[in-house]
Tab-separated table of C-alpha atoms in Angstrom:
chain	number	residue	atom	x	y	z
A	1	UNK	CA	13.668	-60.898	-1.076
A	2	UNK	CA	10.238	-61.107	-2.032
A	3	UNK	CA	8.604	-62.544	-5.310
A	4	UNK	CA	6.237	-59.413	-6.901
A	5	UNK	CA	2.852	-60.244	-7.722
A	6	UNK	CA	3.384	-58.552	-10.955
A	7	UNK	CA	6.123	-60.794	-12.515
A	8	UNK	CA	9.045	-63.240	-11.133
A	9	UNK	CA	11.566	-62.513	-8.614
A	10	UNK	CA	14.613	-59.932	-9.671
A	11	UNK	CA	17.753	-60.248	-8.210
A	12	UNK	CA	21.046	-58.702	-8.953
A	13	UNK	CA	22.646	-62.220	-9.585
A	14	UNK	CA	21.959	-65.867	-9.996
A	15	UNK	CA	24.371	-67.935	-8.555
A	16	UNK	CA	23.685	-72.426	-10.490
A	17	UNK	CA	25.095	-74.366	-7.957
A	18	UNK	CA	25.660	-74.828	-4.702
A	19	UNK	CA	29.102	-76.213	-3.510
A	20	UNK	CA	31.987	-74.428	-2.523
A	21	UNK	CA	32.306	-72.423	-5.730
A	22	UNK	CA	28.665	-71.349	-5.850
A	23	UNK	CA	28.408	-70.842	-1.860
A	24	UNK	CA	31.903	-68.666	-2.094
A	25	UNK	CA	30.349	-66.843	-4.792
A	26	UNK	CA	27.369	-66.160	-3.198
A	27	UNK	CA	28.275	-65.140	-0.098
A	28	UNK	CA	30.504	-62.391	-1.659
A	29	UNK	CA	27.944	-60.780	-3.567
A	30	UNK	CA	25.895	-60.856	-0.796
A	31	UNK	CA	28.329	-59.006	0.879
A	32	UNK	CA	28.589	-56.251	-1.679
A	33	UNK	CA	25.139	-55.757	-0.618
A	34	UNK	CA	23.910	-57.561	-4.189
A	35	UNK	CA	20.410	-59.745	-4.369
A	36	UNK	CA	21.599	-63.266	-4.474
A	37	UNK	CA	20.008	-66.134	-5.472
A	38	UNK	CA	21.372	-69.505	-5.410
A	39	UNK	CA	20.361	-72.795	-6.697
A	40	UNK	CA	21.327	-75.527	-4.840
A	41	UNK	CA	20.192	-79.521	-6.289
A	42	UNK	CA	22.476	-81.040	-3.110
A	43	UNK	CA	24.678	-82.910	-5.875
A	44	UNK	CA	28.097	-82.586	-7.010
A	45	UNK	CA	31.494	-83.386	-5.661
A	46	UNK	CA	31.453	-81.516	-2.443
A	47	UNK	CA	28.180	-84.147	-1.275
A	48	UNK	CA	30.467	-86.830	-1.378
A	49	UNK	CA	32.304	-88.167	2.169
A	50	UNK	CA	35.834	-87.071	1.434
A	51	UNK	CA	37.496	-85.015	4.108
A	52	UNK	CA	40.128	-82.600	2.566
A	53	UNK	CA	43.270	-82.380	4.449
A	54	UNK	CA	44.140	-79.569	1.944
A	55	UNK	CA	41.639	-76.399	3.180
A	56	UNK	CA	43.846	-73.554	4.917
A	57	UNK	CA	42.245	-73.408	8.842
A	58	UNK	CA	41.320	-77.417	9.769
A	59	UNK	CA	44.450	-78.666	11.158
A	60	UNK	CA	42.472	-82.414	11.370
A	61	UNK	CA	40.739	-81.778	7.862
A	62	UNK	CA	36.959	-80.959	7.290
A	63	UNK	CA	34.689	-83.193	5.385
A	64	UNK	CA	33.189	-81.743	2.459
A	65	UNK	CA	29.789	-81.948	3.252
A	66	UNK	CA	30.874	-80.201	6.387
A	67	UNK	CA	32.369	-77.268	4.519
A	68	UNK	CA	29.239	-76.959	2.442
A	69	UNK	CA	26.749	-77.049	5.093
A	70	UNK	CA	28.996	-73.995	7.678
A	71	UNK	CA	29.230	-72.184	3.836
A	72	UNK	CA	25.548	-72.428	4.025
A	73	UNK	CA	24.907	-71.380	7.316
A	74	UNK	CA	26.806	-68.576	6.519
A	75	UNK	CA	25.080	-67.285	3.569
A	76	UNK	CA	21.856	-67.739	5.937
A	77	UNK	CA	23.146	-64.972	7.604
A	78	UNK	CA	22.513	-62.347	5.025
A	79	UNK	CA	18.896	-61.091	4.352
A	80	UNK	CA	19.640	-60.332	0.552
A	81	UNK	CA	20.623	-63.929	-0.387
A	82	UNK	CA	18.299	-66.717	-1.078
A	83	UNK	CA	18.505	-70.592	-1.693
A	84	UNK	CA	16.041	-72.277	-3.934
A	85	UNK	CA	16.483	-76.402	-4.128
A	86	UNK	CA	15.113	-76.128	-7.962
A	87	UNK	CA	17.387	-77.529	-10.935
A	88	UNK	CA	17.338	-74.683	-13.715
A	89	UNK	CA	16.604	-76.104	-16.566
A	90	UNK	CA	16.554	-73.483	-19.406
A	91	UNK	CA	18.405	-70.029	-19.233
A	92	UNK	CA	18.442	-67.160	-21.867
A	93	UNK	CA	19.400	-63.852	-22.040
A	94	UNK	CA	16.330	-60.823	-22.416
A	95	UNK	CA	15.959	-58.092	-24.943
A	96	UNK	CA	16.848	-55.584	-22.162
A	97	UNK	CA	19.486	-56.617	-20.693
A	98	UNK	CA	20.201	-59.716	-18.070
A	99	UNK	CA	18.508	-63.472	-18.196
A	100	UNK	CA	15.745	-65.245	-17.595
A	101	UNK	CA	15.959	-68.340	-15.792
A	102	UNK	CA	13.934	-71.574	-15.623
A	103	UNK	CA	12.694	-74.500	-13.772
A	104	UNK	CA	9.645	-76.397	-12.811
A	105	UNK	CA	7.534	-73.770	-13.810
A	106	UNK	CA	8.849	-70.918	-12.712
A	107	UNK	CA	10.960	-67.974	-13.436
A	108	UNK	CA	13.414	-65.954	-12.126
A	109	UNK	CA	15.357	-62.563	-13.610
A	110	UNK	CA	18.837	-61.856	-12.602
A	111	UNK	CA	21.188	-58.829	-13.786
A	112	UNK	CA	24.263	-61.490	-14.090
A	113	UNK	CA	24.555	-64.786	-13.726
A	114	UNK	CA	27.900	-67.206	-11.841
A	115	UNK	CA	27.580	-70.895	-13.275
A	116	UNK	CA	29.267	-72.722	-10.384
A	117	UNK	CA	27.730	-76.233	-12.055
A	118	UNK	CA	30.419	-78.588	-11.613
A	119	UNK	CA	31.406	-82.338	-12.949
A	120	UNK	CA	29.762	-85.339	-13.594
A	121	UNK	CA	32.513	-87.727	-12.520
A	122	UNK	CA	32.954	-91.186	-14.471
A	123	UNK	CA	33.513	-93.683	-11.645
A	124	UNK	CA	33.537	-97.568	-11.993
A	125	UNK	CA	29.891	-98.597	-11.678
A	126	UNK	CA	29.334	-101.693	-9.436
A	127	UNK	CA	26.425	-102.715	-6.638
A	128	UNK	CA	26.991	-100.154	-4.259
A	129	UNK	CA	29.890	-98.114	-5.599
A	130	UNK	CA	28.555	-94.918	-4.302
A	131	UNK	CA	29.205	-95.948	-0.697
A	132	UNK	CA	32.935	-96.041	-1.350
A	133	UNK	CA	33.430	-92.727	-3.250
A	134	UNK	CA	35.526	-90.414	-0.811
A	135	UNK	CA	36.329	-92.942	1.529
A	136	UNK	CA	38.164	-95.792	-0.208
A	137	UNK	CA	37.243	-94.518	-3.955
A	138	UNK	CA	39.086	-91.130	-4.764
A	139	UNK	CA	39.935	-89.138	-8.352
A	140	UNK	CA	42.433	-87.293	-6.598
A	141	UNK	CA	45.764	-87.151	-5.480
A	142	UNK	CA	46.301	-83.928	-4.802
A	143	UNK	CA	43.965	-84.682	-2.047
A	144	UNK	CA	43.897	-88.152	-1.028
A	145	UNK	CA	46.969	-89.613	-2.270
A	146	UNK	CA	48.863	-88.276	1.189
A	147	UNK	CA	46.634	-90.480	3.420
A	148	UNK	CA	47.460	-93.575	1.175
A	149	UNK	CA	51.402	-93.702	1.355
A	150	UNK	CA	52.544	-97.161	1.603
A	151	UNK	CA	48.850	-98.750	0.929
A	152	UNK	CA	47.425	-101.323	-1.789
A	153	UNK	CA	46.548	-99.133	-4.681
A	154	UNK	CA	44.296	-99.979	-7.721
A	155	UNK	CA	44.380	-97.024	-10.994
A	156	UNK	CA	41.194	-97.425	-12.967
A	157	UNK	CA	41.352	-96.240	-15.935
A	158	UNK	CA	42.551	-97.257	-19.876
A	159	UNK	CA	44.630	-94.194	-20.989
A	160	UNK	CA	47.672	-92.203	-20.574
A	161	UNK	CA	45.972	-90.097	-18.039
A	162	UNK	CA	45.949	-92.974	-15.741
A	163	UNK	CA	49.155	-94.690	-16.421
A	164	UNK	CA	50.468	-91.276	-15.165
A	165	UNK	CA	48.744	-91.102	-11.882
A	166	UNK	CA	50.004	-94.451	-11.789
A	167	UNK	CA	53.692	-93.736	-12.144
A	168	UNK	CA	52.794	-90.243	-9.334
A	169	UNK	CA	51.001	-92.877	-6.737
A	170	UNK	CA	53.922	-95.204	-6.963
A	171	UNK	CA	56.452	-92.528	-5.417
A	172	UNK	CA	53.847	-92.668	-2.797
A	173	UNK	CA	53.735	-96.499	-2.472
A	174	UNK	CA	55.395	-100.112	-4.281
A	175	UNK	CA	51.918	-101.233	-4.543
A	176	UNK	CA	50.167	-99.620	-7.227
A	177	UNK	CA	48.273	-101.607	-10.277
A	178	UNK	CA	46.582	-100.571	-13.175
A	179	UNK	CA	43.132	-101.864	-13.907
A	180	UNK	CA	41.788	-100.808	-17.437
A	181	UNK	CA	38.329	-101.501	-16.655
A	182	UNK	CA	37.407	-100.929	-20.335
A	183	UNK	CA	37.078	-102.765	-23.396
A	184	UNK	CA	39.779	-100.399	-24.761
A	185	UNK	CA	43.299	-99.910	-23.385
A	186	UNK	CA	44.686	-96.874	-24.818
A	187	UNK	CA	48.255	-96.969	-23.253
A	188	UNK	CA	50.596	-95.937	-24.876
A	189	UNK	CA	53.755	-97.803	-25.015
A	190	UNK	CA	55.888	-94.993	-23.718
A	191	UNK	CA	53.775	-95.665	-20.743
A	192	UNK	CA	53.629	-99.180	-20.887
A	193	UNK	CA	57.714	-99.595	-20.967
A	194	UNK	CA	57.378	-96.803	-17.946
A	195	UNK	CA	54.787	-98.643	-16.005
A	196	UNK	CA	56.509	-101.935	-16.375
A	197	UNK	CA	59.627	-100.167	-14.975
A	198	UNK	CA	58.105	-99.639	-12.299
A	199	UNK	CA	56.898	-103.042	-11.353
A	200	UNK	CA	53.251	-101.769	-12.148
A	201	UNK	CA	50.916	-104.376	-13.655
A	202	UNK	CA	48.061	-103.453	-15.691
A	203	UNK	CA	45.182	-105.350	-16.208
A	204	UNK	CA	43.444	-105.697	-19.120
A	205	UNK	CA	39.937	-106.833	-17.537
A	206	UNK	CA	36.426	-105.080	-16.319
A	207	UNK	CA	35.004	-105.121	-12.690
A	208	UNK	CA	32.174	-107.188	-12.151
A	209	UNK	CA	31.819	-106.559	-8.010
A	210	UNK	CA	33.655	-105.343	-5.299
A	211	UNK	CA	34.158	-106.705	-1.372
A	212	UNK	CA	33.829	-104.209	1.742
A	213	UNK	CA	32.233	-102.250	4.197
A	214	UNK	CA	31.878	-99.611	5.855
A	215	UNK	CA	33.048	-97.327	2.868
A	216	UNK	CA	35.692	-98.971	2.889
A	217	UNK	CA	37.010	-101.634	0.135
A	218	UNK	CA	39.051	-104.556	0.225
A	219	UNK	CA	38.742	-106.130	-3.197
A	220	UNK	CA	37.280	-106.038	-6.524
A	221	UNK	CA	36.575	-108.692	-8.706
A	222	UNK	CA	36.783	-108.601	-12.369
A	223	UNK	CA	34.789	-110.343	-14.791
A	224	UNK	CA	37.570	-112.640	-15.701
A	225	UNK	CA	37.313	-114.027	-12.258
A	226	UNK	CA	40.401	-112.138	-10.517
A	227	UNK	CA	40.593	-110.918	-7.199
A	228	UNK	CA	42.488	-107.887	-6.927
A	229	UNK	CA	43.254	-106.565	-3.188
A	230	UNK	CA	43.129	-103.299	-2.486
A	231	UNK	CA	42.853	-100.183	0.246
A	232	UNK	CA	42.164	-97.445	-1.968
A	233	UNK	CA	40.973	-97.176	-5.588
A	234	UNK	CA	41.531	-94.178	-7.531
A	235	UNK	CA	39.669	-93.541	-10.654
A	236	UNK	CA	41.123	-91.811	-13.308
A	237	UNK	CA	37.935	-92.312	-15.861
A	238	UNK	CA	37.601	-88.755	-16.654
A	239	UNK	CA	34.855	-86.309	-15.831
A	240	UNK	CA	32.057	-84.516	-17.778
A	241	UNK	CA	31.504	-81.079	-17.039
A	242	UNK	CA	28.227	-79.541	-16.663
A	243	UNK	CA	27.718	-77.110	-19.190
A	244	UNK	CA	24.080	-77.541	-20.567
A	245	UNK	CA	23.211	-73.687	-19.409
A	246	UNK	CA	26.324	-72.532	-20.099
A	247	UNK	CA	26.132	-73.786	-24.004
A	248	UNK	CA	22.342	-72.559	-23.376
A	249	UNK	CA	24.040	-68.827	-23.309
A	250	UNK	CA	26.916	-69.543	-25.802
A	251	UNK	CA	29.368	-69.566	-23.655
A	252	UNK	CA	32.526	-70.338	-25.295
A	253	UNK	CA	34.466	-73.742	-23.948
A	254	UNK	CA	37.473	-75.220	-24.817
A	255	UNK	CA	38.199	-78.509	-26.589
A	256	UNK	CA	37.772	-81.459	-23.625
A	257	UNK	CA	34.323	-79.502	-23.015
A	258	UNK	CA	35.253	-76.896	-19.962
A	259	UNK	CA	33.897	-73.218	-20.054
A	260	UNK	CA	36.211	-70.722	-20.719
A	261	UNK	CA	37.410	-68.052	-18.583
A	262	UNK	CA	39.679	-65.571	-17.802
A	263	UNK	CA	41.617	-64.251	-14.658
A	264	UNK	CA	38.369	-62.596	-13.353
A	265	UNK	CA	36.204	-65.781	-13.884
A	266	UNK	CA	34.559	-64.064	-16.665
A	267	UNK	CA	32.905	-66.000	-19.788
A	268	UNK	CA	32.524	-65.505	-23.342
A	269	UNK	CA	29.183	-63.550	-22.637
A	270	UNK	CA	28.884	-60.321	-20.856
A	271	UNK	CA	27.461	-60.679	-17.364
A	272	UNK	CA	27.710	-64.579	-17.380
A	273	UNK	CA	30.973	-65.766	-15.232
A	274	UNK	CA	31.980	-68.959	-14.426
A	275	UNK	CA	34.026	-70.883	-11.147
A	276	UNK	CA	34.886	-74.151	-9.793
A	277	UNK	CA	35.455	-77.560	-11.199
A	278	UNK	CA	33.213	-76.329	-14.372
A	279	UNK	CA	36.016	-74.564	-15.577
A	280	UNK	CA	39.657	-76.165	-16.149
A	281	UNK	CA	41.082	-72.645	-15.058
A	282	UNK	CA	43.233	-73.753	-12.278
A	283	UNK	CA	43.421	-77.367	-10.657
A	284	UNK	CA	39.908	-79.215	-9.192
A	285	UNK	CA	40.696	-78.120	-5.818
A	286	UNK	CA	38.015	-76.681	-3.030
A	287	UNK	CA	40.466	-74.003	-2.416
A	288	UNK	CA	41.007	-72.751	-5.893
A	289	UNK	CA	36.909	-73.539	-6.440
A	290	UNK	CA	36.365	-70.846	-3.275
A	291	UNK	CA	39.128	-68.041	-4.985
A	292	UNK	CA	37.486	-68.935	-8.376
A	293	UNK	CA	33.559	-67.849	-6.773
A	294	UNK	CA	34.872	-64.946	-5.216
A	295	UNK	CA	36.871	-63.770	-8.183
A	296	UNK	CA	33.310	-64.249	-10.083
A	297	UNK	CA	31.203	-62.347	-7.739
A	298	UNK	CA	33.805	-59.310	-7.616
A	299	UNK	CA	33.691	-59.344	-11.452
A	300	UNK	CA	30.184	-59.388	-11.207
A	301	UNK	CA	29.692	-56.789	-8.876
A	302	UNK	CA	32.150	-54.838	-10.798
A	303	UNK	CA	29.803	-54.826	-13.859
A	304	UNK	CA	26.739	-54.387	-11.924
A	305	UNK	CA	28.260	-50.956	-10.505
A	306	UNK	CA	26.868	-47.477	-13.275
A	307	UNK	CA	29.133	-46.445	-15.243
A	308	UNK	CA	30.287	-43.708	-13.365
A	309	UNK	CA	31.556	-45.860	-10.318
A	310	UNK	CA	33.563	-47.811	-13.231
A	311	UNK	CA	37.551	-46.623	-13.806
A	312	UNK	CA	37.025	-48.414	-17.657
């Protein structure tokens, strides 16, 4: 795919973001024979060190950078898809028909677009937290909560939300506590009477440092001077999704922020589609993120096709 000296690059679809939503995506329409271009920051959930033990195929699990690297080398493999490492920063739709998108710059056209953009992830912020997220640090349990059976177990986190993983990682394990981490504690005390059922403390306090290595945690320390032992922290501090472009376009999203879509990934806005974690659709699971991008590039190829190729 060449850029024309007489105006920016066309393609048949732009594909924001690069993980396994985006790369899924992607690699469909590239496969319908569609101009792809994707735009890949290297950021997001799937660049973290976690190795999912959930993904149909890896008996031993594949790390998530893994995944995402073999997705791209795959995409490689087409002529008619492209990667750009730009962040898009402003997106609107033409006169004519399709968008214009931008960054740094420069300016690209595409037909349709698949926002594959992700979360931002709230995790407890201490000197070098970002070593431990995916090894020792986790928001999951769908996905990490099988490799901690029977382990120390600190839930971060001041609201229902996390007095409920609480209560799911104790059938898992006795050793489960509850740190707040917060100036608020929002528990309710139908969770309260149901954590303290369970022999589940929760405390009220902040963390001021954590000990470890290697990825891999042992302790925090809160500001009130405790030393809480540990082997796995999960955080349960909520997420942000990424929807700057998508609110850019009008996209509709629901109340907690998500973009809206249907069964076929599709958005409020003809052409624009939506997959992955940026969409509360199904669970925040690589595997549904990989159905959700193909789902959007086969809508999107769908509307791409004339009229008379179109049953509707």
């Amino acid at each position: 795919m060449g850029v024309s000296p007489a105006g920016p690059e066309r393609v048949d679809a732009a594909v924001v973001g690069g993980g396994p939503a985006g790369l899924s995506a992607a690699i469909y329409l590239a496969r319908y024979n569609r101009r792809v271009l994707v735009f890949d920051t290297g950021h997001g959930r799937s660049t973290h060190h976690q190795v999912n033990h959930n993904y149909l195929g890896f008996p031993g699990g594949i790390a998530t950078v893994d995944l995402r690297r073999l997705g791209a080398e795959q995409l490689a493999r087409y002529d008619n898809a492209r990667v750009v490492h730009h962040l898009v920063t402003g997106v609107e739709p033409n006169a004519d028909g399709g968008f214009t998108l931008r960054s740094q710059g420069h300016r690209w056209l595409a037909r349709t677009i698949v926002l594959a953009t992700g979360v931002l992830d709230h995790f407890p912020h201490f000197p070098g937290w970002r070593s431990y997220v995916g090894r020792s640090m986790f928001w999951c349990i769908t996905c990490d909560g099988y490799e901690n059976r029977g382990r120390d177990i600190l839930v971060v986190g001041h609201t229902d939300a996390a007095a409920g993983e609480a209560m799911q990682l104790h059938a898992l394990t006795d050793r489960v506590r509850l740190l707040t981490n917060s100036h608020r504690d929002d528990i309710s005390e139908r969770f309260r009477r149901r954590l303290a059922g369970a022999g589940i403390e929760v405390v009220h306090d902040r963390i001021q440092e954590a000990e470890g290595a290697d990825g891999l945690l042992r302790a925090v320390v809160t500001r009130g001077g405790r030393r809480l032992g540990l082997d796995a922290l999960f955080s349960l501090q909520g997420a942000t999704p990424e929807t700057a472009l998508a609110r850019a376009l009008g996209v509709r999203l629901n109340d907690a922020g998500y973009v809206v879509v249907d069964s076929e990934q599709k958005t409020s806005v003809p052409g624009v589609y939506a997959a992955g974690d940026v969409t509360s659709l199904h669970s925040h699971q690589v595997a549904a993120a990989v159905h959700e991008g193909a789902q959007a590039a086969s809508a999107a190829h769908y509307f791409l096709h004339p009229p008379e190729l179109k049953a509707d």
